[in-house]
Short mmCIF file of C-alpha atoms in Angstrom, two decimals:
data_model
loop_
_atom_site.label_atom_id
_atom_site.label_comp_id
_atom_site.label_asym_id
_atom_site.label_seq_id
_atom_site.Cartn_x
_atom_site.Cartn_y
_atom_site.Cartn_z
CA MET I 5 -32.41 -12.12 -118.95
CA THR I 6 -32.30 -9.45 -116.34
CA ARG I 7 -35.53 -8.02 -115.17
CA ILE I 8 -35.63 -4.56 -113.85
CA VAL I 9 -38.11 -2.51 -111.89
CA VAL I 10 -37.24 1.27 -112.57
CA ILE I 11 -38.10 3.97 -110.12
CA ILE I 12 -36.85 7.09 -111.16
CA CYS I 13 -26.99 10.98 -121.47
CA SER I 14 -26.49 11.99 -125.06
CA LEU I 15 -24.53 9.41 -127.16
CA VAL I 16 -21.34 9.44 -125.38
CA LEU I 17 -19.09 6.49 -124.18
CA VAL I 18 -19.79 5.78 -120.57
CA ASN I 19 -17.07 6.08 -118.07
CA VAL I 20 -18.22 4.40 -114.96
CA VAL I 21 -16.28 5.41 -111.68
CA SER I 22 -16.48 3.22 -108.67
CA PHE I 23 -14.48 4.82 -105.80
CA GLY I 24 -10.99 3.84 -105.63
CA VAL I 25 -10.95 1.61 -108.72
CA SER I 26 -8.77 2.52 -111.74
CA ALA I 27 -6.48 4.93 -113.60
CA ASN I 28 -8.37 6.86 -116.45
CA GLU I 29 -11.18 7.91 -113.97
CA PRO I 30 -12.12 11.11 -112.43
CA ASP I 31 -10.07 11.77 -109.09
CA ALA I 32 -12.47 10.71 -106.22
CA SER I 33 -11.31 13.71 -104.29
CA ASP I 34 -13.38 15.92 -106.86
CA LEU I 35 -16.36 13.80 -106.26
CA CYS I 36 -18.63 13.11 -103.13
CA GLN I 37 -16.07 10.96 -101.52
CA GLY I 38 -13.49 13.74 -101.51
CA TYR I 39 -16.15 16.04 -100.13
CA TYR I 40 -16.81 14.12 -97.25
CA ALA I 41 -13.18 13.31 -96.59
CA ASN I 42 -12.72 17.07 -96.10
CA MET I 43 -15.29 17.23 -93.42
CA ALA I 44 -14.35 16.95 -89.69
CA THR I 45 -17.60 15.17 -88.78
CA PRO I 46 -19.40 14.25 -92.08
CA PRO I 47 -22.98 13.08 -91.69
CA ALA I 48 -22.76 9.32 -91.42
CA ALA I 49 -25.87 8.20 -93.35
CA ALA I 50 -24.99 10.78 -96.28
CA GLN I 51 -21.37 9.68 -96.60
CA GLU I 52 -22.54 6.06 -96.56
CA TRP I 53 -24.89 6.77 -99.46
CA CYS I 54 -22.05 8.33 -101.33
CA ASP I 55 -19.80 5.44 -100.59
CA LYS I 56 -22.22 3.06 -102.25
CA GLY I 57 -22.27 4.97 -105.46
CA SER I 58 -20.52 5.21 -108.78
CA TYR I 59 -20.17 7.95 -111.57
CA PHE I 60 -20.48 7.83 -115.21
CA SER I 61 -20.00 10.72 -117.74
CA TRP I 62 -22.95 12.30 -119.55
CA GLN I 63 -22.91 15.04 -122.14
CA SER I 64 -26.28 16.97 -122.33
CA THR I 65 -28.17 16.63 -125.51
CA LEU I 66 -29.15 20.19 -125.64
CA PRO I 67 -27.61 22.52 -128.16
CA GLN I 68 -27.28 25.33 -125.65
CA ASN I 69 -25.36 23.16 -123.32
CA ALA I 70 -22.90 22.06 -125.89
CA ALA I 71 -19.99 24.33 -124.46
CA PHE I 72 -20.24 22.39 -121.28
CA GLU I 73 -17.91 19.56 -120.37
CA PRO I 74 -19.39 16.17 -119.76
CA LEU I 75 -21.03 16.00 -116.38
CA ASN I 76 -20.25 13.44 -113.64
CA ILE I 77 -23.57 11.63 -112.79
CA PHE I 78 -23.97 9.72 -109.55
CA HIS I 79 -25.85 6.56 -109.33
CA VAL I 80 -26.36 3.62 -106.91
CA CYS I 81 -27.13 0.00 -107.70
CA GLU I 82 -27.58 -2.75 -105.11
CA GLY I 83 -28.73 -6.35 -105.32
CA ASN I 84 -28.28 -9.22 -107.72
CA PRO I 85 -28.68 -8.12 -111.50
CA GLU I 86 -30.53 -11.54 -111.88
CA ASP I 87 -33.38 -10.50 -109.62
CA PRO I 88 -36.19 -8.32 -110.36
CA ALA I 89 -34.74 -4.83 -110.26
CA ILE I 90 -35.84 -1.38 -109.19
CA LEU I 91 -34.52 2.05 -110.40
CA LEU I 92 -35.76 5.13 -108.51
CA ILE I 93 -36.20 8.49 -110.09
CA HIS I 94 -36.03 11.25 -107.38
CA GLY I 95 -37.90 14.55 -107.12
CA TYR I 96 -37.08 18.18 -106.38
CA PRO I 97 -35.12 19.22 -104.62
CA THR I 98 -33.75 16.25 -103.17
CA SER I 99 -32.02 13.18 -104.63
CA SER I 100 -31.60 9.41 -104.77
CA TYR I 101 -30.87 9.40 -101.18
CA ASP I 102 -34.66 9.79 -100.67
CA TYR I 103 -34.60 6.03 -101.64
CA ALA I 104 -32.22 4.69 -99.01
CA PRO I 105 -35.11 3.09 -96.89
CA LEU I 106 -36.39 1.23 -100.07
CA PHE I 107 -32.78 0.02 -100.98
CA GLU I 108 -32.52 -1.21 -97.48
CA ARG I 109 -35.51 -3.44 -97.81
CA LEU I 110 -35.42 -4.46 -101.40
CA ARG I 111 -31.80 -5.37 -102.11
CA ASP I 112 -31.82 -8.90 -100.87
CA ASP I 113 -34.33 -10.07 -103.53
CA HIS I 114 -34.21 -7.12 -106.05
CA TYR I 115 -31.62 -5.23 -108.10
CA VAL I 116 -32.32 -1.80 -107.11
CA CYS I 117 -30.89 1.40 -108.92
CA ALA I 118 -31.28 5.11 -108.63
CA LEU I 119 -29.42 8.11 -110.20
CA ASP I 120 -29.22 11.72 -109.38
CA THR I 121 -30.15 14.03 -112.37
CA PRO I 122 -27.95 17.04 -113.09
CA GLY I 123 -28.16 19.67 -110.38
CA TYR I 124 -29.17 17.23 -107.69
CA GLY I 125 -27.74 15.01 -105.10
CA PHE I 126 -24.04 13.96 -105.83
CA SER I 127 -24.14 14.67 -109.61
CA ASP I 128 -22.52 17.75 -111.08
CA LYS I 129 -24.33 21.09 -110.62
CA PRO I 130 -23.22 23.40 -113.35
CA PHE I 131 -23.56 27.19 -113.15
CA ASP I 132 -23.20 29.77 -115.93
CA ASP I 133 -26.52 29.46 -117.43
CA PHE I 134 -26.59 25.59 -117.89
CA ASP I 135 -30.01 24.66 -119.15
CA TYR I 136 -31.63 22.30 -116.72
CA SER I 137 -34.32 20.29 -118.74
CA ILE I 138 -36.84 17.46 -118.08
CA PHE I 139 -36.40 16.27 -121.72
CA ASP I 140 -32.61 16.23 -121.22
CA ASP I 141 -33.09 14.33 -117.92
CA ALA I 142 -35.32 11.78 -119.82
CA GLN I 143 -32.55 11.23 -122.40
CA LEU I 144 -30.23 10.81 -119.57
CA VAL I 145 -32.45 8.05 -117.93
CA ASP I 146 -32.96 6.41 -121.28
CA TYR I 147 -29.12 6.31 -121.90
CA TYR I 148 -28.77 5.01 -118.31
CA ILE I 149 -31.02 2.11 -118.90
CA ARG I 150 -29.58 1.22 -122.22
CA GLU I 151 -25.96 1.85 -121.80
CA VAL I 152 -24.91 2.15 -118.06
CA VAL I 153 -26.83 -0.52 -116.44
CA GLY I 154 -28.16 -2.47 -119.48
CA MET I 155 -31.60 -2.82 -118.32
CA VAL I 156 -33.98 -5.12 -120.36
CA ASP I 157 -37.16 -5.61 -118.54
CA PHE I 158 -38.44 -3.22 -115.87
CA THR I 159 -40.99 -1.17 -114.08
CA LEU I 160 -40.74 2.58 -113.88
CA VAL I 161 -41.24 4.26 -110.44
CA THR I 162 -41.03 7.89 -109.90
CA HIS I 163 -41.63 10.49 -107.39
CA ASP I 164 -42.30 14.43 -107.42
CA LYS I 165 -40.27 15.94 -110.30
CA GLY I 166 -39.27 12.44 -111.25
CA ALA I 167 -42.83 11.83 -112.39
CA SER I 168 -42.23 14.51 -115.22
CA VAL I 169 -38.96 12.96 -116.11
CA GLY I 170 -40.83 9.65 -116.33
CA PHE I 171 -43.54 11.17 -118.64
CA ALA I 172 -40.97 12.53 -120.92
CA LEU I 173 -39.28 9.15 -120.89
CA LEU I 174 -42.65 7.61 -121.63
CA GLN I 175 -42.71 9.70 -124.89
CA ILE I 176 -39.19 8.47 -125.95
CA TYR I 177 -40.32 4.89 -125.27
CA GLN I 178 -43.45 5.27 -127.23
CA ASP I 179 -41.56 6.66 -130.24
CA TYR I 180 -39.19 3.75 -130.59
CA ASP I 181 -39.76 1.68 -133.75
CA GLU I 182 -38.19 -1.14 -131.90
CA ARG I 183 -38.07 -0.77 -128.30
CA PRO I 184 -34.51 -1.53 -126.73
CA TYR I 185 -36.07 -2.40 -123.38
CA THR I 186 -39.42 -3.18 -121.86
CA ILE I 187 -41.26 -1.10 -119.10
CA ASN I 188 -43.53 -3.74 -117.65
CA HIS I 189 -44.97 -1.29 -114.91
CA HIS I 190 -45.22 2.51 -114.42
CA VAL I 191 -45.55 3.68 -110.79
CA ILE I 192 -46.30 7.26 -109.99
CA THR I 193 -46.03 8.64 -106.47
CA ASN I 194 -46.71 12.06 -104.97
CA GLY I 195 -45.83 14.90 -107.24
CA ASN I 196 -47.22 17.92 -109.09
CA VAL I 197 -48.41 15.99 -112.15
CA TYR I 198 -51.45 18.35 -112.67
CA LEU I 199 -50.24 21.86 -111.94
CA PRO I 200 -53.60 23.63 -111.68
CA LEU I 201 -54.31 21.80 -108.33
CA ALA I 202 -50.65 21.96 -106.93
CA GLN I 203 -50.19 24.01 -103.81
CA LEU I 204 -46.63 25.33 -104.30
CA THR I 205 -44.84 26.68 -101.18
CA VAL I 206 -44.00 30.49 -100.66
CA GLY I 207 -40.31 29.31 -101.23
CA GLN I 208 -40.86 27.43 -104.36
CA GLN I 209 -42.88 30.58 -105.82
CA ALA I 210 -40.04 32.87 -104.96
CA LEU I 211 -37.40 30.60 -106.59
CA LEU I 212 -39.61 30.52 -109.77
CA ASN I 213 -39.84 34.41 -109.90
CA PRO I 214 -37.37 35.65 -112.47
CA LEU I 215 -36.39 38.45 -110.36
CA ALA I 216 -36.62 36.96 -106.81
CA GLY I 217 -35.23 33.59 -107.77
CA PRO I 218 -31.58 34.25 -108.08
CA LEU I 219 -31.57 36.27 -104.92
CA ALA I 220 -33.51 33.60 -103.05
CA SER I 221 -30.87 30.96 -104.19
CA SER I 222 -27.88 33.15 -103.11
CA LEU I 223 -29.25 33.36 -99.70
CA LEU I 224 -30.25 29.86 -99.18
CA THR I 225 -28.22 27.31 -97.28
CA GLY I 226 -28.32 23.51 -97.11
CA GLN I 227 -29.30 23.72 -93.58
CA GLN I 228 -32.32 26.09 -94.37
CA LEU I 229 -33.38 23.86 -97.34
CA ALA I 230 -33.24 20.56 -95.22
CA THR I 231 -35.18 22.23 -92.36
CA GLY I 232 -37.74 23.39 -94.82
CA ILE I 233 -38.45 19.98 -96.38
CA ASP I 234 -38.90 18.78 -92.75
CA GLU I 235 -42.64 19.55 -92.83
CA PHE I 236 -43.19 17.26 -95.77
CA PHE I 237 -42.50 13.97 -93.66
CA ILE I 238 -44.97 12.57 -91.19
CA LEU I 239 -42.36 12.61 -88.40
CA PRO I 240 -39.90 15.36 -87.94
CA LEU I 241 -36.54 14.63 -89.21
CA SER I 242 -33.73 14.07 -86.64
CA GLU I 243 -30.76 16.56 -86.31
CA ASP I 244 -28.70 13.72 -87.94
CA GLU I 245 -31.18 13.37 -90.88
CA ILE I 246 -31.31 17.08 -91.36
CA ALA I 247 -27.53 17.20 -91.35
CA ALA I 248 -27.54 14.45 -94.14
CA TYR I 249 -29.84 16.25 -96.37
CA ALA I 250 -28.12 19.54 -95.77
CA SER I 251 -24.75 18.18 -96.74
CA ILE I 252 -26.13 16.70 -99.98
CA PHE I 253 -27.75 20.04 -100.86
CA ASP I 254 -24.51 21.96 -100.14
CA TYR I 255 -22.48 19.41 -102.46
CA GLN I 256 -20.94 21.67 -105.23
CA ASP I 257 -22.95 24.71 -103.83
CA GLY I 258 -26.18 23.11 -104.97
CA THR I 259 -28.34 25.61 -103.10
CA GLN I 260 -27.06 28.35 -105.43
CA VAL I 261 -28.85 26.61 -108.65
CA GLN I 262 -32.25 26.08 -106.94
CA HIS I 263 -33.67 28.76 -109.04
CA GLU I 264 -32.45 27.12 -112.14
CA ILE I 265 -33.59 23.40 -111.31
CA ILE I 266 -36.93 24.55 -110.23
CA LYS I 267 -37.79 25.78 -113.71
CA TYR I 268 -38.82 22.30 -114.44
CA LEU I 269 -42.20 23.45 -113.31
CA ASP I 270 -42.36 25.86 -116.09
CA GLU I 271 -41.39 23.18 -118.50
CA ARG I 272 -43.94 20.87 -116.99
CA SER I 273 -46.67 23.70 -117.56
CA VAL I 274 -45.91 23.89 -121.17
CA ASN I 275 -45.92 20.13 -121.84
CA GLU I 276 -48.25 18.89 -119.16
CA ASN I 277 -51.17 18.13 -121.39
CA ASP I 278 -49.02 16.19 -124.00
CA TRP I 279 -47.54 14.19 -121.19
CA LEU I 280 -50.79 13.32 -119.70
CA ARG I 281 -52.20 12.30 -122.88
CA ALA I 282 -49.08 9.90 -123.39
CA LEU I 283 -50.06 8.44 -119.98
CA SER I 284 -53.67 7.91 -121.19
CA ARG I 285 -52.60 6.00 -124.30
CA SER I 286 -49.76 4.10 -122.66
CA ASP I 287 -49.93 0.28 -122.85
CA ILE I 288 -48.02 -0.01 -119.67
CA PRO I 289 -49.95 -1.07 -116.45
CA THR I 290 -49.68 1.85 -114.23
CA THR I 291 -50.06 2.47 -110.44
CA ILE I 292 -50.55 5.68 -108.46
CA ILE I 293 -49.52 5.47 -104.89
CA TRP I 294 -50.20 8.73 -102.87
CA GLY I 295 -49.51 9.81 -99.40
CA GLU I 296 -52.73 11.66 -98.36
CA GLU I 297 -51.06 13.98 -95.82
CA ASP I 298 -49.30 15.70 -98.71
CA THR I 299 -50.02 19.49 -98.78
CA VAL I 300 -47.77 20.57 -101.69
CA SER I 301 -49.09 17.79 -104.06
CA PRO I 302 -52.51 17.20 -102.49
CA VAL I 303 -54.66 14.00 -103.30
CA ALA I 304 -56.78 16.40 -105.60
CA VAL I 305 -53.87 16.04 -108.05
CA ALA I 306 -53.92 12.18 -108.06
CA ASP I 307 -57.68 12.17 -108.17
CA GLU I 308 -57.60 14.44 -111.25
CA VAL I 309 -55.06 12.31 -113.05
CA TRP I 310 -56.89 9.16 -112.18
CA ALA I 311 -60.45 10.48 -113.32
CA ASN I 312 -59.23 11.85 -116.62
CA TYR I 313 -56.32 9.87 -117.80
CA LEU I 314 -56.36 6.32 -116.16
CA GLU I 315 -59.78 5.24 -115.01
CA ASP I 316 -61.11 4.46 -118.61
CA ARG I 317 -58.13 3.79 -120.48
CA ALA I 318 -57.47 0.53 -122.36
CA SER I 319 -54.53 -0.72 -120.22
CA PRO I 320 -54.81 -1.68 -116.52
CA ALA I 321 -54.39 0.92 -113.79
CA SER I 322 -54.72 1.08 -110.09
CA TYR I 323 -54.86 3.99 -107.55
CA TRP I 324 -53.63 3.58 -103.95
CA ARG I 325 -53.64 5.78 -100.97
CA ILE I 326 -51.62 5.79 -97.64
CA PRO I 327 -53.41 7.99 -95.15
CA CYS I 328 -50.30 8.05 -92.69
CA ALA I 329 -47.84 9.30 -95.33
CA HIS I 330 -47.09 12.87 -96.45
CA HIS I 331 -45.00 13.90 -99.53
CA TYR I 332 -42.12 11.72 -98.90
CA LEU I 333 -44.03 8.42 -98.70
CA GLN I 334 -41.08 6.32 -99.45
CA VAL I 335 -39.50 7.51 -96.16
CA ASP I 336 -42.73 7.80 -94.18
CA GLN I 337 -44.09 4.12 -94.99
CA PRO I 338 -41.47 2.21 -96.95
CA ASP I 339 -42.95 -1.19 -96.00
CA LEU I 340 -46.40 -0.15 -97.45
CA VAL I 341 -44.85 1.25 -100.63
CA ILE I 342 -42.90 -2.04 -101.29
CA GLN I 343 -46.10 -4.19 -100.58
CA ILE I 344 -47.97 -2.17 -102.97
CA LEU I 345 -45.22 -2.49 -105.59
CA SER I 346 -45.19 -6.27 -105.15
CA ILE I 347 -48.93 -6.62 -105.46
CA SER I 348 -49.05 -4.25 -108.48
CA ALA I 349 -46.13 -6.35 -110.17
CA GLU I 350 -48.14 -9.49 -109.54
CA ALA I 351 -51.42 -7.87 -110.69
CA ASP I 352 -52.82 -9.30 -107.33
CA SER I 353 -56.32 -8.49 -106.42
CA VAL I 354 -55.69 -7.37 -102.76
CA SER I 355 -57.26 -4.06 -102.04
CA GLU I 356 -56.06 -3.24 -98.63
CA ILE I 357 -52.73 -3.75 -96.96
CA ALA I 358 -52.37 -3.47 -92.98
CA GLY I 359 -49.44 -1.40 -91.81
CA VAL I 360 -47.91 -0.52 -88.46
CA ASP I 361 -49.46 2.88 -88.53
CA CYS I 362 -52.32 2.67 -91.10
CA ALA I 363 -53.81 0.64 -93.92
CA ALA I 364 -53.10 1.47 -97.48
CA THR I 365 -56.17 1.21 -99.63
CA ARG I 366 -56.61 0.85 -103.34
CA ILE I 367 -59.47 3.01 -104.05
CA HIS I 368 -59.75 2.64 -107.82
CA HIS I 369 -58.82 -0.29 -110.25
CA ASN I 370 -59.22 -0.19 -114.06
CA MET I 371 -58.65 -3.99 -115.22
CA GLY I 372 -57.99 -2.74 -118.82
CA GLU I 373 -59.53 -4.23 -121.86
#
């Protein structure tokens, strides 16, 4: 039986596309491979990520999106499906590409998967009032687990906006009478999972404004967005790295939907209490991993969630901090993140992990009942 570790589609038949494969599939020239083929000097890292991936079709579950054609959803899986597997759910405004450093380190002894939700990465980015929704994303991930990659036994790992998708997925999971898969661990990394303590940037606030948001999106370029996220890494991104991120943001004019996809924060605000209550009653062992240098999702966010929803609940939970990591801890300190995942999966009693730049510390641990 395949065991899957998951980091973070309506009922339709899956049409999986691997580049250059068969007849009845979308033309690769319309997907990310064609996008880079038309560039004189495509960013090597982003093109390589595109080439690793495949596509499947997904019809939104929302009635207000019924008029839209099924979307092409990009995903990457590497490793042996018989090994413990990892699927990563990305955050805003980036994509599965955030997890390239983890894929590189995990694929030899894990099965690692990640997908881009609509509006992000190399997945379709529809305009014309398409309703981007956390709940729809959670239905997509549930479908992906069951029907696309056939995951049976896994751990859920999420980052940033992906944490909200993970919480909505948790509700779906808890509502099943007979669960079609088992989530054996739930890992939450830096994200605005408690909005009253979030420190949104000026740019995020502008995009959320109903009047200023569309204008801000229309003026935004991939280069500007990539340069803007640079401050959320411990080390400055190189020119090549910025070019890679910029090209992914620009795929299908993705910068122009930023005011739409950031509305997940409004949806989170409405549903936050329900999602956190679902976390507090979850029977899945849970681990928080937080980069301490984060300025947009400060450690106070993780402290709040731990103290009020995990510290005294019935099932086990742990809280780790990495002092030499910023918001994108999976890029800043991938080796420490992987070691924490390993320790968490094995319920190990280790409370400190030495790294090259700093030591990760487990500051809280709830053994459960």
